[in-house]
Amino acid sequence: MTAHITAQQATQRATHAAIPPPLRTTSRSTGEADVWTELRAEAEAALIEEPLYAGIVQATVLDQRSLAQALAYRLAHRLGDGDLSRLAMRDLCLSAFEADPHAGAHAVRDLIAIRERDPTCRRYLDPFLFYKGFAALEAYRVAHWLWHQGRATLALHVQSRISEVFGCDIHPAARIGSGVFIDHATGVVIGETTVIADEVSILQSVTLGGNGKESGDRHPKIARGVLLSVGAKVLGNIRVGEGAKVAAAAVVLHEVPPHTTVAGVPARVVSRVVPDVAPALSMDQSFGFGDGI
């Protein structure tokens, strides 16, 4: 669809678009209506910023009547295929979002998490249109809803498409909170009985998997505020405590105490984390200092 704007509107938009937004901003908008309003304003500016992409922005955001409709449209555009058309995928996503009273709040908190923690994110529009981690997480929420509706075949189809398109494999039965930041998404694997609390940050190539010896409840439990750094592997039905930090390339096979940093293969405690500083929010991937606890 091509965007149609008047000459006066073009002049007004060009005035705003002439000043690029800063590389990193923190929005004060936290409600769904506020974020939706801000997202639409960013889409308006984007029409002028890049005319070649104006039709996509118009159709994805400005022609939609709600955040749920826009998100369903975008996910369908990216995940629809020969097995399930874009139209069918859009209706499926919209059904999931409208059936879950918390879906809008989850999406908003996930968007805010990206904007506050990713130094390259300058507006909501960027993750909404392009970030694989955000798309994979919101599509997982559709699969999770389907799973609990007893529609396992469709849930597994959505999981498969997430893996194919975004390079991120999340089992639909996993339980994931909101305000979760999956950065890059490539190589992230989240197993069936994994539980992830709110305000967790997960970087690329993280695996939350089984240890190969167990059945049933066999995957990690990640508490609030945890940072899982690049390439971290957490294996088995073990708990990573609140506010903990798992360093890059660490292999975690045992419980991680709250507010500690673990590193190495196998991972060991290398330092404490100040309790009132959540690593997931600060995104500080350093090991810290000290001899452990």
Coordinates of C-alpha atoms in Angstrom, one line a residue:
M1 CA 0.0 0.0 0.0
T2 CA 1.3 3.5 -0.9
A3 CA 1.1 6.3 1.6
H4 CA -0.9 9.4 0.4
I5 CA -0.1 12.7 2.1
T6 CA -0.7 16.3 1.3
A7 CA 2.1 18.8 0.6
Q8 CA 1.4 20.6 3.9
Q9 CA 1.7 17.3 5.8
A10 CA 4.9 16.5 4.0
T11 CA 6.4 19.8 5.0
Q12 CA 5.4 19.3 8.6
R13 CA 6.8 15.8 8.7
A14 CA 10.0 16.8 7.0
T15 CA 10.6 19.5 9.6
H16 CA 10.4 16.8 12.3
A17 CA 12.3 14.2 10.3
A18 CA 15.2 16.6 9.6
I19 CA 16.4 16.3 13.2
P20 CA 17.3 12.6 13.7
P21 CA 16.5 11.1 17.1
P22 CA 19.3 10.4 19.5
L23 CA 20.9 7.0 19.4
R24 CA 19.5 6.1 22.8
T25 CA 16.4 7.5 24.5
T26 CA 14.4 6.4 27.5
S27 CA 10.6 6.8 27.1
R28 CA 8.4 7.9 30.0
S29 CA 5.5 6.2 28.3
T30 CA 4.6 3.0 30.0
G31 CA 0.9 2.4 29.2
E32 CA -0.3 0.6 26.1
A33 CA -2.1 3.6 24.8
D34 CA 0.9 5.9 25.4
V35 CA 3.3 3.5 23.6
W36 CA 0.9 3.0 20.8
T37 CA 0.6 6.8 20.3
E38 CA 4.3 7.2 20.4
L39 CA 4.8 4.3 17.9
R40 CA 2.4 5.9 15.5
A41 CA 4.1 9.3 15.8
E42 CA 7.4 7.5 15.0
A43 CA 5.8 5.8 12.0
E44 CA 4.6 9.2 10.7
A45 CA 8.1 10.5 10.8
A46 CA 9.4 7.4 9.1
L47 CA 7.2 8.0 6.1
I48 CA 9.4 11.0 5.3
E49 CA 12.7 9.6 6.5
E50 CA 12.5 6.7 4.0
P51 CA 9.9 7.0 1.2
L52 CA 10.8 3.6 -0.2
Y53 CA 9.6 2.0 3.0
A54 CA 6.6 4.2 3.5
G55 CA 4.1 1.7 2.2
I56 CA 5.2 -0.9 4.7
V57 CA 5.1 1.5 7.6
Q58 CA 1.7 2.7 6.6
A59 CA 0.2 -0.7 6.3
T60 CA 1.9 -2.1 9.4
V61 CA 1.3 0.7 11.8
L62 CA -0.7 3.6 10.6
D63 CA -3.5 1.6 8.9
Q64 CA -4.0 -0.5 12.1
R65 CA -6.3 0.5 14.9
S66 CA -4.5 -0.9 17.9
L67 CA -1.1 -2.2 19.0
A68 CA -2.5 -5.8 18.9
Q69 CA -3.6 -5.4 15.3
A70 CA -0.3 -3.9 14.2
L71 CA 1.7 -6.6 15.9
A72 CA -0.5 -9.4 14.4
Y73 CA 0.0 -7.8 11.0
R74 CA 3.7 -7.6 11.3
L75 CA 4.2 -11.1 12.7
A76 CA 2.0 -12.5 9.9
H77 CA 4.0 -10.7 7.3
R78 CA 7.2 -12.3 8.6
L79 CA 5.9 -15.8 9.6
G80 CA 3.2 -16.5 7.0
D81 CA 4.3 -19.2 4.4
G82 CA 3.0 -21.8 2.1
D83 CA 1.7 -23.9 4.9
L84 CA -0.2 -21.1 6.6
S85 CA -0.9 -17.9 4.7
R86 CA -0.2 -14.5 6.0
L87 CA -3.9 -13.8 6.4
A88 CA -4.4 -17.0 8.4
M89 CA -1.4 -16.2 10.5
R90 CA -2.6 -12.7 11.2
D91 CA -6.0 -13.9 12.3
L92 CA -4.3 -16.5 14.5
C93 CA -2.1 -13.9 16.2
L94 CA -4.9 -11.5 16.7
S95 CA -7.0 -14.2 18.3
A96 CA -4.2 -15.0 20.7
F97 CA -3.6 -11.3 21.6
E98 CA -7.3 -10.5 22.0
A99 CA -7.9 -13.7 24.2
D100 CA -5.1 -12.8 26.6
P101 CA -5.9 -9.7 28.7
H102 CA -2.2 -9.4 29.5
A103 CA -0.9 -9.6 25.9
G104 CA -0.8 -5.8 25.3
A105 CA 1.0 -5.2 28.6
H106 CA 3.6 -7.9 27.8
A107 CA 4.3 -6.4 24.4
V108 CA 4.6 -2.9 25.8
R109 CA 7.0 -4.0 28.6
D110 CA 9.1 -6.0 26.1
L111 CA 9.3 -2.9 23.9
I112 CA 10.3 -0.7 26.8
A113 CA 12.9 -3.2 27.9
I114 CA 14.6 -3.0 24.5
R115 CA 14.5 0.8 24.4
E116 CA 16.0 1.1 27.9
R117 CA 18.7 -1.6 27.6
D118 CA 19.8 -1.6 24.0
P119 CA 22.1 1.4 23.2
T120 CA 21.3 1.2 19.5
C121 CA 17.5 1.5 19.9
R122 CA 16.4 5.1 19.2
R123 CA 12.7 4.6 19.0
Y124 CA 10.0 1.9 19.4
L125 CA 9.5 1.6 15.7
D126 CA 12.9 -0.1 15.2
P127 CA 12.3 -3.2 17.3
F128 CA 8.7 -3.3 16.3
L129 CA 9.6 -3.6 12.6
F130 CA 13.0 -5.2 12.6
Y131 CA 14.4 -6.8 15.8
K132 CA 14.4 -10.6 15.7
G133 CA 14.4 -10.9 19.5
F134 CA 11.2 -8.9 19.9
A135 CA 9.4 -10.7 17.0
A136 CA 10.4 -14.1 18.3
L137 CA 9.2 -13.3 21.8
E138 CA 5.8 -12.0 20.8
A139 CA 5.4 -14.9 18.3
Y140 CA 6.3 -17.3 21.1
R141 CA 3.4 -15.8 23.1
V142 CA 1.0 -16.8 20.3
A143 CA 2.4 -20.3 20.3
H144 CA 2.2 -20.5 24.1
W145 CA -1.5 -19.5 23.9
L146 CA -2.2 -22.1 21.3
W147 CA -0.4 -24.7 23.4
H148 CA -2.6 -24.1 26.3
Q149 CA -5.7 -24.2 24.1
G150 CA -4.8 -27.8 23.2
R151 CA -3.8 -26.8 19.7
A152 CA -0.3 -28.3 19.8
T153 CA 0.0 -28.8 16.1
L154 CA -0.4 -25.1 15.3
A155 CA 1.7 -24.2 18.3
L156 CA 4.6 -26.3 17.0
H157 CA 4.1 -24.8 13.5
V158 CA 4.6 -21.3 15.0
Q159 CA 7.6 -22.5 16.9
S160 CA 9.1 -24.0 13.7
R161 CA 8.5 -20.8 11.8
I162 CA 10.1 -18.7 14.6
S163 CA 13.2 -21.0 14.4
E164 CA 13.3 -20.8 10.6
V165 CA 12.8 -17.0 10.3
F166 CA 14.5 -15.7 13.4
G167 CA 17.0 -18.4 14.3
C168 CA 15.6 -18.6 17.8
D169 CA 14.0 -21.8 19.1
I170 CA 11.5 -21.4 22.0
H171 CA 9.3 -24.3 23.0
P172 CA 5.6 -23.1 23.2
A173 CA 5.2 -24.7 26.7
A174 CA 8.0 -22.6 28.2
R175 CA 6.8 -19.9 30.6
I176 CA 8.3 -16.4 30.0
G177 CA 7.4 -13.2 31.9
S178 CA 7.3 -9.7 30.6
G179 CA 9.9 -7.0 30.3
V180 CA 12.2 -9.6 28.7
F181 CA 15.0 -8.6 26.3
I182 CA 16.2 -11.1 23.8
D183 CA 19.1 -9.4 22.1
H184 CA 19.9 -10.5 18.5
A185 CA 18.1 -13.8 19.2
T186 CA 20.4 -15.8 16.9
G187 CA 21.1 -19.2 18.4
V188 CA 18.9 -18.8 21.5
V189 CA 17.3 -22.1 22.6
I190 CA 14.7 -22.2 25.4
G191 CA 13.4 -25.7 26.4
E192 CA 10.0 -26.9 27.2
T193 CA 9.9 -26.7 31.0
T194 CA 12.0 -23.5 31.2
V195 CA 10.5 -20.7 33.4
I196 CA 11.8 -17.2 32.9
A197 CA 10.7 -14.4 35.3
D198 CA 10.1 -10.7 34.5
E199 CA 13.0 -8.3 33.6
V200 CA 15.5 -10.9 32.3
S201 CA 18.0 -10.1 29.5
I202 CA 19.2 -12.9 27.2
L203 CA 21.9 -12.4 24.6
Q204 CA 22.7 -14.4 21.5
S205 CA 23.6 -18.1 21.5
V206 CA 22.2 -18.7 25.0
T207 CA 20.8 -22.2 25.7
L208 CA 18.4 -23.0 28.5
G209 CA 18.3 -26.7 28.0
G210 CA 18.2 -30.1 29.7
N211 CA 21.2 -32.0 30.9
G212 CA 20.4 -35.1 28.7
K213 CA 19.7 -37.4 31.7
E214 CA 16.3 -36.3 32.9
S215 CA 12.7 -36.3 31.7
G216 CA 9.7 -34.3 32.9
D217 CA 10.6 -31.0 34.5
R218 CA 14.1 -30.8 33.2
H219 CA 14.9 -27.2 32.2
P220 CA 16.2 -24.1 34.1
K221 CA 14.3 -21.6 36.2
I222 CA 15.6 -18.1 35.7
A223 CA 14.6 -15.6 38.4
R224 CA 13.9 -11.9 38.0
G225 CA 16.6 -9.5 36.9
V226 CA 19.1 -12.1 35.6
L227 CA 21.5 -11.4 32.8
L228 CA 22.4 -14.4 30.6
S229 CA 25.4 -13.2 28.6
V230 CA 26.6 -14.2 25.2
G231 CA 26.9 -18.0 24.7
A232 CA 25.9 -18.9 28.2
K233 CA 24.6 -22.5 28.7
V234 CA 22.3 -23.3 31.6
L235 CA 21.5 -27.0 31.7
G236 CA 19.1 -29.0 33.8
N237 CA 16.3 -28.3 36.2
I238 CA 18.4 -25.7 38.2
R239 CA 17.6 -22.2 39.5
V240 CA 19.5 -19.1 38.6
G241 CA 18.8 -16.8 41.5
E242 CA 17.4 -13.3 41.4
G243 CA 19.7 -10.6 40.2
A244 CA 22.4 -13.0 39.2
K245 CA 24.8 -12.7 36.2
V246 CA 25.9 -15.6 34.0
A247 CA 29.1 -14.6 32.2
A248 CA 29.8 -15.1 28.5
A249 CA 30.4 -18.7 27.5
A250 CA 29.8 -20.0 31.0
V251 CA 28.3 -23.6 31.4
V252 CA 26.1 -23.7 34.4
L253 CA 25.3 -27.1 35.8
H254 CA 24.3 -26.2 39.4
E255 CA 22.2 -23.7 41.2
V256 CA 23.3 -20.0 41.0
P257 CA 22.9 -18.1 44.2
P258 CA 21.0 -14.7 44.0
H259 CA 23.1 -11.6 43.3
T260 CA 26.3 -13.4 42.2
T261 CA 28.3 -13.6 39.0
V262 CA 29.2 -17.0 37.7
A263 CA 31.8 -17.7 35.0
G264 CA 33.8 -20.5 33.5
V265 CA 33.4 -24.2 32.4
P266 CA 31.9 -25.5 34.6
A267 CA 30.6 -22.2 36.0
R268 CA 31.7 -21.0 39.5
V269 CA 30.9 -18.0 41.6
V270 CA 33.5 -15.3 40.9
S271 CA 31.9 -12.2 42.5
R272 CA 28.9 -10.7 44.2
V273 CA 26.4 -8.4 42.5
V274 CA 25.1 -5.4 44.5
P275 CA 21.6 -6.5 45.4
D276 CA 19.9 -3.2 44.3
V277 CA 21.5 -3.4 40.8
A278 CA 19.8 -5.8 38.5
P279 CA 22.3 -7.1 35.8
A280 CA 19.5 -7.5 33.3
L281 CA 18.8 -3.8 33.5
S282 CA 22.4 -2.5 33.7
M283 CA 23.6 -4.9 31.0
D284 CA 27.0 -4.9 32.6
Q285 CA 28.7 -8.0 31.4
S286 CA 31.9 -7.7 33.4
F287 CA 32.9 -10.4 35.9
G288 CA 33.2 -8.0 38.8
F289 CA 35.8 -8.3 41.6
G290 CA 36.5 -10.4 44.6
D291 CA 37.1 -14.1 45.4
G292 CA 33.5 -15.2 45.4
I293 CA 31.5 -16.2 48.4

